[in-house]
Amino acid sequence: MTQCGCFITIEGLEGAGKSSCLSQIERLLRDRGLDPLLTREPGGTPLGEAVRGLLLAPAHHGMSAEAETLLLFAARAQHLEQVIRPALQAGRPVVCDRFTDATYAYQGGGRQLGEARIAVLEDWVQQGLQPDLTLYLDVPPRLGLERARQRSAPDRFEQERLEFFERARAVYLRRAERFPVRMKVIDASRPLAEVQAEIAAVITRMLDDGLD
Ligand code: Z5A
């Protein structure tokens, strides 16, 4: 089996199409002889999935931005220790549905917590580990929410107002400008086939440039 301990994250507002693209990314990596590990945040471990339940439950509508952020990083610490770092060390690519860019976007931007306190937690928990590639599926919030709402009942985040998602999107786009090598912006308002064709091109380029 080919080895590539690369860390790929996929980001975007709800309904951007992240879940729809994960199996395609898995297939692309398998076609190159790799054995990818697919995971998600919040979640990815039994503890993380329990925390996810707390975070998404509409019953917790009074949760403070600080409590929310600390829960996300608690789940992330466990995820890194139990799943992500061991897989990368074993030479497996890790594909994660959302990671810390989501915290900057949703808690930093959406909840208006700002960047500084998130950066402290990021340093503490990640100790320098960053994704090698982040695919940011960019979609106007109204379109993404329409897609997501057709699919299932809204969770605690999906019940937020449009401005919340506009602030989150602005942070994602600012981060993509700041980290142009790592973050690739993909226009996800287009038909899924076009979005997936661009993702395939980006992943193929990364593998051609970076395989051991
Ligand atoms: N959160 C946070 O606040 N801070 C953090 O640090 C982290 C997370 C890590 C759960 O995330 C919540 O956690 C999330 C942010 C918060 N807030 N919410 N809500 P999640 O990733 O599990 O939840 P999500 O973003 O809501 O996932 P989603 O709605 O499943 O979005 P998606 O995976 O990007 O979309 P999809 O399931 O692939 O597609 C949705 C529908 O649209 C589906 O019917 C598709 O067939 C359709 N679709 C997808 N792409 C297209 C295109 N291109 N054209 C037409 N239709 C499409």
PDB file of C-alpha atoms and ligand atoms in Angstrom:
ATOM      1  CA  MET A   1       0.000   0.000   0.000  1.00  0.00           C
ATOM      2  CA  THR A   2       1.286   3.467  -0.901  1.00  0.00           C
ATOM      3  CA  GLN A   3       2.032   5.779   2.054  1.00  0.00           C
ATOM      4  CA  CYS A   4       0.956   9.408   2.295  1.00  0.00           C
ATOM      5  CA  GLY A   5       0.468  10.799   5.789  1.00  0.00           C
ATOM      6  CA  CYS A   6      -1.336  13.841   4.472  1.00  0.00           C
ATOM      7  CA  PHE A   7      -4.072  15.640   6.361  1.00  0.00           C
ATOM      8  CA  ILE A   8      -6.956  16.909   4.225  1.00  0.00           C
ATOM      9  CA  THR A   9      -9.879  18.880   5.636  1.00  0.00           C
ATOM     10  CA  ILE A  10     -13.107  19.889   3.956  1.00  0.00           C
ATOM     11  CA  GLU A  11     -14.961  23.001   5.055  1.00  0.00           C
ATOM     12  CA  GLY A  12     -17.997  25.020   4.120  1.00  0.00           C
ATOM     13  CA  LEU A  13     -21.314  26.313   5.383  1.00  0.00           C
ATOM     14  CA  GLU A  14     -24.187  23.857   5.835  1.00  0.00           C
ATOM     15  CA  GLY A  15     -25.451  22.533   2.538  1.00  0.00           C
ATOM     16  CA  ALA A  16     -22.188  23.409   0.772  1.00  0.00           C
ATOM     17  CA  GLY A  17     -21.842  19.746  -0.245  1.00  0.00           C
ATOM     18  CA  LYS A  18     -19.083  18.483   2.066  1.00  0.00           C
ATOM     19  CA  SER A  19     -20.746  15.125   2.780  1.00  0.00           C
ATOM     20  CA  SER A  20     -21.576  14.731  -0.918  1.00  0.00           C
ATOM     21  CA  CYS A  21     -17.876  15.112  -1.814  1.00  0.00           C
ATOM     22  CA  LEU A  22     -16.297  12.931   0.899  1.00  0.00           C
ATOM     23  CA  SER A  23     -16.912   9.592  -0.796  1.00  0.00           C
ATOM     24  CA  GLN A  24     -15.495  11.020  -4.029  1.00  0.00           C
ATOM     25  CA  ILE A  25     -12.311  12.089  -2.231  1.00  0.00           C
ATOM     26  CA  GLU A  26     -12.054   8.639  -0.653  1.00  0.00           C
ATOM     27  CA  ARG A  27     -12.370   7.026  -4.092  1.00  0.00           C
ATOM     28  CA  LEU A  28      -9.697   9.291  -5.593  1.00  0.00           C
ATOM     29  CA  LEU A  29      -7.262   8.360  -2.827  1.00  0.00           C
ATOM     30  CA  ARG A  30      -8.047   4.624  -3.057  1.00  0.00           C
ATOM     31  CA  ASP A  31      -7.494   4.742  -6.824  1.00  0.00           C
ATOM     32  CA  ARG A  32      -3.948   5.905  -6.036  1.00  0.00           C
ATOM     33  CA  GLY A  33      -3.340   2.898  -3.780  1.00  0.00           C
ATOM     34  CA  LEU A  34      -3.857   4.814  -0.525  1.00  0.00           C
ATOM     35  CA  ASP A  35      -5.877   3.734   2.517  1.00  0.00           C
ATOM     36  CA  PRO A  36      -7.611   6.922   3.693  1.00  0.00           C
ATOM     37  CA  LEU A  37      -9.233   7.404   7.070  1.00  0.00           C
ATOM     38  CA  LEU A  38     -12.449   9.432   6.882  1.00  0.00           C
ATOM     39  CA  THR A  39     -13.537  11.239   9.991  1.00  0.00           C
ATOM     40  CA  ARG A  40     -15.435  14.333  11.115  1.00  0.00           C
ATOM     41  CA  GLU A  41     -15.635  17.146  13.634  1.00  0.00           C
ATOM     42  CA  PRO A  42     -17.166  17.549  16.024  1.00  0.00           C
ATOM     43  CA  GLY A  43     -16.922  13.788  16.449  1.00  0.00           C
ATOM     44  CA  GLY A  44     -14.575  11.069  15.262  1.00  0.00           C
ATOM     45  CA  THR A  45     -14.242   9.309  18.647  1.00  0.00           C
ATOM     46  CA  PRO A  46     -16.855   8.038  21.132  1.00  0.00           C
ATOM     47  CA  LEU A  47     -16.143  11.085  23.328  1.00  0.00           C
ATOM     48  CA  GLY A  48     -16.261  13.424  20.332  1.00  0.00           C
ATOM     49  CA  GLU A  49     -19.552  11.983  19.099  1.00  0.00           C
ATOM     50  CA  ALA A  50     -21.043  12.466  22.578  1.00  0.00           C
ATOM     51  CA  VAL A  51     -19.849  16.090  22.543  1.00  0.00           C
ATOM     52  CA  ARG A  52     -21.328  16.493  19.046  1.00  0.00           C
ATOM     53  CA  GLY A  53     -24.696  15.420  20.448  1.00  0.00           C
ATOM     54  CA  LEU A  54     -24.451  18.131  23.117  1.00  0.00           C
ATOM     55  CA  LEU A  55     -23.394  20.797  20.608  1.00  0.00           C
ATOM     56  CA  LEU A  56     -26.083  20.130  18.012  1.00  0.00           C
ATOM     57  CA  ALA A  57     -29.059  19.517  20.319  1.00  0.00           C
ATOM     58  CA  PRO A  58     -31.552  22.406  19.962  1.00  0.00           C
ATOM     59  CA  ALA A  59     -32.303  21.941  23.700  1.00  0.00           C
ATOM     60  CA  HIS A  60     -28.927  23.589  24.502  1.00  0.00           C
ATOM     61  CA  HIS A  61     -29.898  26.896  22.877  1.00  0.00           C
ATOM     62  CA  GLY A  62     -28.496  28.887  25.806  1.00  0.00           C
ATOM     63  CA  MET A  63     -24.939  27.499  25.502  1.00  0.00           C
ATOM     64  CA  SER A  64     -22.351  30.297  25.778  1.00  0.00           C
ATOM     65  CA  ALA A  65     -19.860  30.888  22.975  1.00  0.00           C
ATOM     66  CA  GLU A  66     -17.035  30.072  25.414  1.00  0.00           C
ATOM     67  CA  ALA A  67     -18.588  26.771  26.516  1.00  0.00           C
ATOM     68  CA  GLU A  68     -19.209  25.856  22.873  1.00  0.00           C
ATOM     69  CA  THR A  69     -15.609  26.606  21.881  1.00  0.00           C
ATOM     70  CA  LEU A  70     -14.133  24.684  24.806  1.00  0.00           C
ATOM     71  CA  LEU A  71     -16.328  21.660  24.025  1.00  0.00           C
ATOM     72  CA  LEU A  72     -15.172  21.752  20.395  1.00  0.00           C
ATOM     73  CA  PHE A  73     -11.519  21.813  21.427  1.00  0.00           C
ATOM     74  CA  ALA A  74     -12.038  19.092  24.051  1.00  0.00           C
ATOM     75  CA  ALA A  75     -13.467  16.849  21.325  1.00  0.00           C
ATOM     76  CA  ARG A  76     -10.616  17.888  18.998  1.00  0.00           C
ATOM     77  CA  ALA A  77      -7.928  17.030  21.568  1.00  0.00           C
ATOM     78  CA  GLN A  78      -9.336  13.510  21.904  1.00  0.00           C
ATOM     79  CA  HIS A  79      -9.710  13.171  18.129  1.00  0.00           C
ATOM     80  CA  LEU A  80      -6.100  14.186  17.524  1.00  0.00           C
ATOM     81  CA  GLU A  81      -4.741  11.862  20.205  1.00  0.00           C
ATOM     82  CA  GLN A  82      -6.870   8.811  19.459  1.00  0.00           C
ATOM     83  CA  VAL A  83      -7.438   8.974  15.699  1.00  0.00           C
ATOM     84  CA  ILE A  84      -5.739  11.670  13.616  1.00  0.00           C
ATOM     85  CA  ARG A  85      -2.125  11.579  14.831  1.00  0.00           C
ATOM     86  CA  PRO A  86      -1.907   7.730  14.919  1.00  0.00           C
ATOM     87  CA  ALA A  87      -3.279   7.491  11.360  1.00  0.00           C
ATOM     88  CA  LEU A  88      -0.884  10.136  10.012  1.00  0.00           C
ATOM     89  CA  GLN A  89       2.033   8.462  11.805  1.00  0.00           C
ATOM     90  CA  ALA A  90       1.033   5.145  10.177  1.00  0.00           C
ATOM     91  CA  GLY A  91       1.265   6.827   6.757  1.00  0.00           C
ATOM     92  CA  ARG A  92      -2.484   6.978   6.125  1.00  0.00           C
ATOM     93  CA  PRO A  93      -4.126  10.044   4.617  1.00  0.00           C
ATOM     94  CA  VAL A  94      -6.738  11.537   6.939  1.00  0.00           C
ATOM     95  CA  VAL A  95      -9.775  13.266   5.437  1.00  0.00           C
ATOM     96  CA  CYS A  96     -11.690  15.242   8.031  1.00  0.00           C
ATOM     97  CA  ASP A  97     -15.126  16.822   7.513  1.00  0.00           C
ATOM     98  CA  ARG A  98     -14.467  20.189   9.236  1.00  0.00           C
ATOM     99  CA  PHE A  99     -11.587  21.120  11.558  1.00  0.00           C
ATOM    100  CA  THR A 100     -10.284  24.285  13.225  1.00  0.00           C
ATOM    101  CA  ASP A 101     -11.112  26.630  10.323  1.00  0.00           C
ATOM    102  CA  ALA A 102     -14.738  25.898  11.283  1.00  0.00           C
ATOM    103  CA  THR A 103     -14.060  27.138  14.822  1.00  0.00           C
ATOM    104  CA  TYR A 104     -12.583  30.392  13.512  1.00  0.00           C
ATOM    105  CA  ALA A 105     -15.576  30.774  11.172  1.00  0.00           C
ATOM    106  CA  TYR A 106     -18.475  29.758  13.448  1.00  0.00           C
ATOM    107  CA  GLN A 107     -17.264  30.675  16.929  1.00  0.00           C
ATOM    108  CA  GLY A 108     -14.802  33.433  15.953  1.00  0.00           C
ATOM    109  CA  GLY A 109     -17.046  34.965  13.266  1.00  0.00           C
ATOM    110  CA  GLY A 110     -20.576  33.652  13.769  1.00  0.00           C
ATOM    111  CA  ARG A 111     -20.524  33.972  17.580  1.00  0.00           C
ATOM    112  CA  GLN A 112     -18.181  36.993  17.390  1.00  0.00           C
ATOM    113  CA  LEU A 113     -15.706  35.506  19.848  1.00  0.00           C
ATOM    114  CA  GLY A 114     -12.782  36.824  17.793  1.00  0.00           C
ATOM    115  CA  GLU A 115      -9.590  35.120  16.763  1.00  0.00           C
ATOM    116  CA  ALA A 116      -7.224  35.511  19.708  1.00  0.00           C
ATOM    117  CA  ARG A 117      -8.719  33.039  22.182  1.00  0.00           C
ATOM    118  CA  ILE A 118      -9.226  30.429  19.465  1.00  0.00           C
ATOM    119  CA  ALA A 119      -5.579  30.811  18.463  1.00  0.00           C
ATOM    120  CA  VAL A 120      -4.508  30.066  22.072  1.00  0.00           C
ATOM    121  CA  LEU A 121      -6.560  26.860  22.128  1.00  0.00           C
ATOM    122  CA  GLU A 122      -5.335  25.905  18.650  1.00  0.00           C
ATOM    123  CA  ASP A 123      -1.691  26.207  19.774  1.00  0.00           C
ATOM    124  CA  TRP A 124      -2.354  24.251  22.953  1.00  0.00           C
ATOM    125  CA  VAL A 125      -4.332  21.406  21.398  1.00  0.00           C
ATOM    126  CA  GLN A 126      -2.701  21.055  17.971  1.00  0.00           C
ATOM    127  CA  GLN A 127       0.916  21.821  18.894  1.00  0.00           C
ATOM    128  CA  GLY A 128       1.675  22.988  15.381  1.00  0.00           C
ATOM    129  CA  LEU A 129      -0.279  20.334  13.481  1.00  0.00           C
ATOM    130  CA  GLN A 130      -2.135  21.900  10.538  1.00  0.00           C
ATOM    131  CA  PRO A 131      -3.936  20.374   7.560  1.00  0.00           C
ATOM    132  CA  ASP A 132      -1.820  19.993   4.414  1.00  0.00           C
ATOM    133  CA  LEU A 133      -4.821  20.808   2.237  1.00  0.00           C
ATOM    134  CA  THR A 134      -8.182  22.402   3.042  1.00  0.00           C
ATOM    135  CA  LEU A 135     -10.966  22.357   0.472  1.00  0.00           C
ATOM    136  CA  TYR A 136     -13.304  25.228   1.288  1.00  0.00           C
ATOM    137  CA  LEU A 137     -16.635  24.774  -0.519  1.00  0.00           C
ATOM    138  CA  ASP A 138     -17.962  28.302  -0.807  1.00  0.00           C
ATOM    139  CA  VAL A 139     -21.705  28.792  -1.019  1.00  0.00           C
ATOM    140  CA  PRO A 140     -23.930  31.805  -0.270  1.00  0.00           C
ATOM    141  CA  PRO A 141     -25.584  31.091   3.112  1.00  0.00           C
ATOM    142  CA  ARG A 142     -29.134  31.338   1.779  1.00  0.00           C
ATOM    143  CA  LEU A 143     -28.505  28.666  -0.856  1.00  0.00           C
ATOM    144  CA  GLY A 144     -26.679  26.352   1.563  1.00  0.00           C
ATOM    145  CA  LEU A 145     -29.411  26.616   4.185  1.00  0.00           C
ATOM    146  CA  GLU A 146     -32.110  25.921   1.609  1.00  0.00           C
ATOM    147  CA  ARG A 147     -30.287  22.751   0.570  1.00  0.00           C
ATOM    148  CA  ALA A 148     -29.709  21.650   4.178  1.00  0.00           C
ATOM    149  CA  ARG A 149     -33.295  22.357   5.259  1.00  0.00           C
ATOM    150  CA  GLN A 150     -34.719  20.245   2.441  1.00  0.00           C
ATOM    151  CA  ARG A 151     -32.760  17.328   3.826  1.00  0.00           C
ATOM    152  CA  SER A 152     -33.431  17.281   7.606  1.00  0.00           C
ATOM    153  CA  ALA A 153     -34.793  19.188  10.613  1.00  0.00           C
ATOM    154  CA  PRO A 154     -32.519  22.099  11.629  1.00  0.00           C
ATOM    155  CA  ASP A 155     -29.972  21.454  14.396  1.00  0.00           C
ATOM    156  CA  ARG A 156     -28.922  24.129  16.933  1.00  0.00           C
ATOM    157  CA  PHE A 157     -26.560  25.827  14.436  1.00  0.00           C
ATOM    158  CA  GLU A 158     -28.966  25.674  11.518  1.00  0.00           C
ATOM    159  CA  GLN A 159     -31.492  27.600  13.635  1.00  0.00           C
ATOM    160  CA  GLU A 160     -29.185  30.651  13.622  1.00  0.00           C
ATOM    161  CA  ARG A 161     -30.067  33.759  11.612  1.00  0.00           C
ATOM    162  CA  LEU A 162     -28.636  34.448   8.162  1.00  0.00           C
ATOM    163  CA  GLU A 163     -26.202  37.089   9.541  1.00  0.00           C
ATOM    164  CA  PHE A 164     -24.515  34.401  11.641  1.00  0.00           C
ATOM    165  CA  PHE A 165     -23.655  32.422   8.493  1.00  0.00           C
ATOM    166  CA  GLU A 166     -22.639  35.555   6.591  1.00  0.00           C
ATOM    167  CA  ARG A 167     -20.101  36.338   9.332  1.00  0.00           C
ATOM    168  CA  ALA A 168     -18.868  32.726   9.247  1.00  0.00           C
ATOM    169  CA  ARG A 169     -18.473  32.837   5.466  1.00  0.00           C
ATOM    170  CA  ALA A 170     -16.541  36.129   5.658  1.00  0.00           C
ATOM    171  CA  VAL A 171     -14.052  34.508   8.062  1.00  0.00           C
ATOM    172  CA  TYR A 172     -13.626  31.466   5.822  1.00  0.00           C
ATOM    173  CA  LEU A 173     -12.894  33.711   2.836  1.00  0.00           C
ATOM    174  CA  ARG A 174     -10.437  35.845   4.845  1.00  0.00           C
ATOM    175  CA  ARG A 175      -8.614  32.719   5.993  1.00  0.00           C
ATOM    176  CA  ALA A 176      -8.421  31.432   2.424  1.00  0.00           C
ATOM    177  CA  GLU A 177      -6.740  34.700   1.428  1.00  0.00           C
ATOM    178  CA  ARG A 178      -4.346  34.415   4.368  1.00  0.00           C
ATOM    179  CA  PHE A 179      -3.429  30.752   3.713  1.00  0.00           C
ATOM    180  CA  PRO A 180      -3.554  30.494  -0.083  1.00  0.00           C
ATOM    181  CA  VAL A 181      -1.288  27.445  -0.344  1.00  0.00           C
ATOM    182  CA  ARG A 182      -3.241  25.329   2.141  1.00  0.00           C
ATOM    183  CA  MET A 183      -6.807  26.526   1.459  1.00  0.00           C
ATOM    184  CA  LYS A 184      -8.447  26.112  -1.934  1.00  0.00           C
ATOM    185  CA  VAL A 185     -11.718  27.939  -2.495  1.00  0.00           C
ATOM    186  CA  ILE A 186     -14.175  25.947  -4.587  1.00  0.00           C
ATOM    187  CA  ASP A 187     -17.358  27.609  -5.857  1.00  0.00           C
ATOM    188  CA  ALA A 188     -19.972  25.178  -4.527  1.00  0.00           C
ATOM    189  CA  SER A 189     -22.985  27.049  -5.881  1.00  0.00           C
ATOM    190  CA  ARG A 190     -22.379  25.215  -9.169  1.00  0.00           C
ATOM    191  CA  PRO A 191     -23.825  21.762 -10.022  1.00  0.00           C
ATOM    192  CA  LEU A 192     -22.288  18.952  -7.982  1.00  0.00           C
ATOM    193  CA  ALA A 193     -20.562  17.402 -11.024  1.00  0.00           C
ATOM    194  CA  GLU A 194     -18.611  20.649 -11.627  1.00  0.00           C
ATOM    195  CA  VAL A 195     -17.688  20.945  -7.943  1.00  0.00           C
ATOM    196  CA  GLN A 196     -16.447  17.349  -7.915  1.00  0.00           C
ATOM    197  CA  ALA A 197     -14.430  17.843 -11.127  1.00  0.00           C
ATOM    198  CA  GLU A 198     -12.556  20.739  -9.498  1.00  0.00           C
ATOM    199  CA  ILE A 199     -11.977  18.732  -6.318  1.00  0.00           C
ATOM    200  CA  ALA A 200     -10.578  15.866  -8.397  1.00  0.00           C
ATOM    201  CA  ALA A 201      -8.160  18.263 -10.114  1.00  0.00           C
ATOM    202  CA  VAL A 202      -6.948  19.705  -6.787  1.00  0.00           C
ATOM    203  CA  ILE A 203      -6.460  16.281  -5.154  1.00  0.00           C
ATOM    204  CA  THR A 204      -4.700  14.873  -8.217  1.00  0.00           C
ATOM    205  CA  ARG A 205      -2.323  17.850  -8.246  1.00  0.00           C
ATOM    206  CA  MET A 206      -1.581  17.405  -4.543  1.00  0.00           C
ATOM    207  CA  LEU A 207      -0.854  13.693  -4.988  1.00  0.00           C
ATOM    208  CA  ASP A 208       1.305  14.263  -8.075  1.00  0.00           C
ATOM    209  CA  ASP A 209       3.312  16.933  -6.238  1.00  0.00           C
ATOM    210  CA  GLY A 210       3.514  15.294  -2.847  1.00  0.00           C
ATOM    211  CA  LEU A 211       3.459  11.483  -2.828  1.00  0.00           C
ATOM    212  CA  ASP A 212       6.376   9.860  -1.011  1.00  0.00           C
TER     213      ASP A 212
HETATM  214  N1  Z5A B   1     -19.160  23.472  14.039  1.00  0.00           N
HETATM  215  C1  Z5A B   1     -18.752  24.632  14.674  1.00  0.00           C
HETATM  216  O1  Z5A B   1     -19.563  25.504  14.969  1.00  0.00           O
HETATM  217  N2  Z5A B   1     -17.436  24.774  14.988  1.00  0.00           N
HETATM  218  C2  Z5A B   1     -16.513  23.832  14.701  1.00  0.00           C
HETATM  219  O2  Z5A B   1     -15.331  24.001  15.030  1.00  0.00           O
HETATM  220  C3  Z5A B   1     -16.953  22.637  14.030  1.00  0.00           C
HETATM  221  C4  Z5A B   1     -18.284  22.508  13.716  1.00  0.00           C
HETATM  222  C5  Z5A B   1     -15.961  21.575  13.707  1.00  0.00           C
HETATM  223  C6  Z5A B   1     -22.092  20.335  12.442  1.00  0.00           C
HETATM  224  O3  Z5A B   1     -21.283  20.272  11.307  1.00  0.00           O
HETATM  225  C7  Z5A B   1     -22.110  21.731  12.980  1.00  0.00           C
HETATM  226  O4  Z5A B   1     -20.963  21.954  13.799  1.00  0.00           O
HETATM  227  C8  Z5A B   1     -22.026  22.773  11.910  1.00  0.00           C
HETATM  228  C9  Z5A B   1     -20.949  23.756  12.343  1.00  0.00           C
HETATM  229  C10 Z5A B   1     -20.593  23.326  13.708  1.00  0.00           C
HETATM  230  N3  Z5A B   1     -23.188  23.523  11.855  1.00  0.00           N
HETATM  231  N4  Z5A B   1     -24.227  23.314  11.372  1.00  0.00           N
HETATM  232  N5  Z5A B   1     -25.251  23.242  10.989  1.00  0.00           N
HETATM  233  P1  Z5A B   1     -21.637  19.319  10.090  1.00  0.00           P
HETATM  234  O5  Z5A B   1     -20.521  19.479   9.129  1.00  0.00           O
HETATM  235  O6  Z5A B   1     -21.936  17.976  10.538  1.00  0.00           O
HETATM  236  O7  Z5A B   1     -23.025  19.915   9.591  1.00  0.00           O
HETATM  237  P2  Z5A B   1     -23.418  20.642   8.337  1.00  0.00           P
HETATM  238  O8  Z5A B   1     -22.484  21.649   7.815  1.00  0.00           O
HETATM  239  O9  Z5A B   1     -24.763  21.110   8.704  1.00  0.00           O
HETATM  240  O10 Z5A B   1     -23.405  19.492   7.251  1.00  0.00           O
HETATM  241  P3  Z5A B   1     -24.361  19.415   6.084  1.00  0.00           P
HETATM  242  O11 Z5A B   1     -25.594  20.235   6.175  1.00  0.00           O
HETATM  243  O12 Z5A B   1     -24.537  17.966   5.898  1.00  0.00           O
HETATM  244  O13 Z5A B   1     -23.592  20.107   4.930  1.00  0.00           O
HETATM  245  P4  Z5A B   1     -22.787  19.460   3.774  1.00  0.00           P
HETATM  246  O14 Z5A B   1     -22.196  18.154   4.196  1.00  0.00           O
HETATM  247  O15 Z5A B   1     -21.860  20.487   3.291  1.00  0.00           O
HETATM  248  O16 Z5A B   1     -23.895  19.216   2.671  1.00  0.00           O
HETATM  249  P5  Z5A B   1     -24.383  17.842   1.974  1.00  0.00           P
HETATM  250  O17 Z5A B   1     -25.017  16.948   2.997  1.00  0.00           O
HETATM  251  O18 Z5A B   1     -23.321  17.278   1.131  1.00  0.00           O
HETATM  252  O19 Z5A B   1     -25.485  18.469   1.033  1.00  0.00           O
HETATM  253  C11 Z5A B   1     -26.681  18.987   1.563  1.00  0.00           C
HETATM  254  C12 Z5A B   1     -27.793  18.800   0.501  1.00  0.00           C
HETATM  255  O20 Z5A B   1     -27.479  19.599  -0.644  1.00  0.00           O
HETATM  256  C13 Z5A B   1     -27.931  17.354   0.001  1.00  0.00           C
HETATM  257  O21 Z5A B   1     -29.281  17.102  -0.226  1.00  0.00           O
HETATM  258  C14 Z5A B   1     -27.143  17.364  -1.315  1.00  0.00           C
HETATM  259  O22 Z5A B   1     -27.633  16.426  -2.234  1.00  0.00           O
HETATM  260  C15 Z5A B   1     -27.358  18.791  -1.808  1.00  0.00           C
HETATM  261  N6  Z5A B   1     -26.191  19.310  -2.565  1.00  0.00           N
HETATM  262  C16 Z5A B   1     -24.901  19.257  -2.217  1.00  0.00           C
HETATM  263  N7  Z5A B   1     -24.114  19.859  -3.157  1.00  0.00           N
HETATM  264  C17 Z5A B   1     -24.972  20.306  -4.105  1.00  0.00           C
HETATM  265  C18 Z5A B   1     -24.771  21.027  -5.337  1.00  0.00           C
HETATM  266  N8  Z5A B   1     -23.546  21.415  -5.748  1.00  0.00           N
HETATM  267  N9  Z5A B   1     -25.857  21.348  -6.058  1.00  0.00           N
HETATM  268  C19 Z5A B   1     -27.110  20.984  -5.631  1.00  0.00           C
HETATM  269  N10 Z5A B   1     -27.360  20.293  -4.482  1.00  0.00           N
HETATM  270  C20 Z5A B   1     -26.303  19.968  -3.735  1.00  0.00           C
END
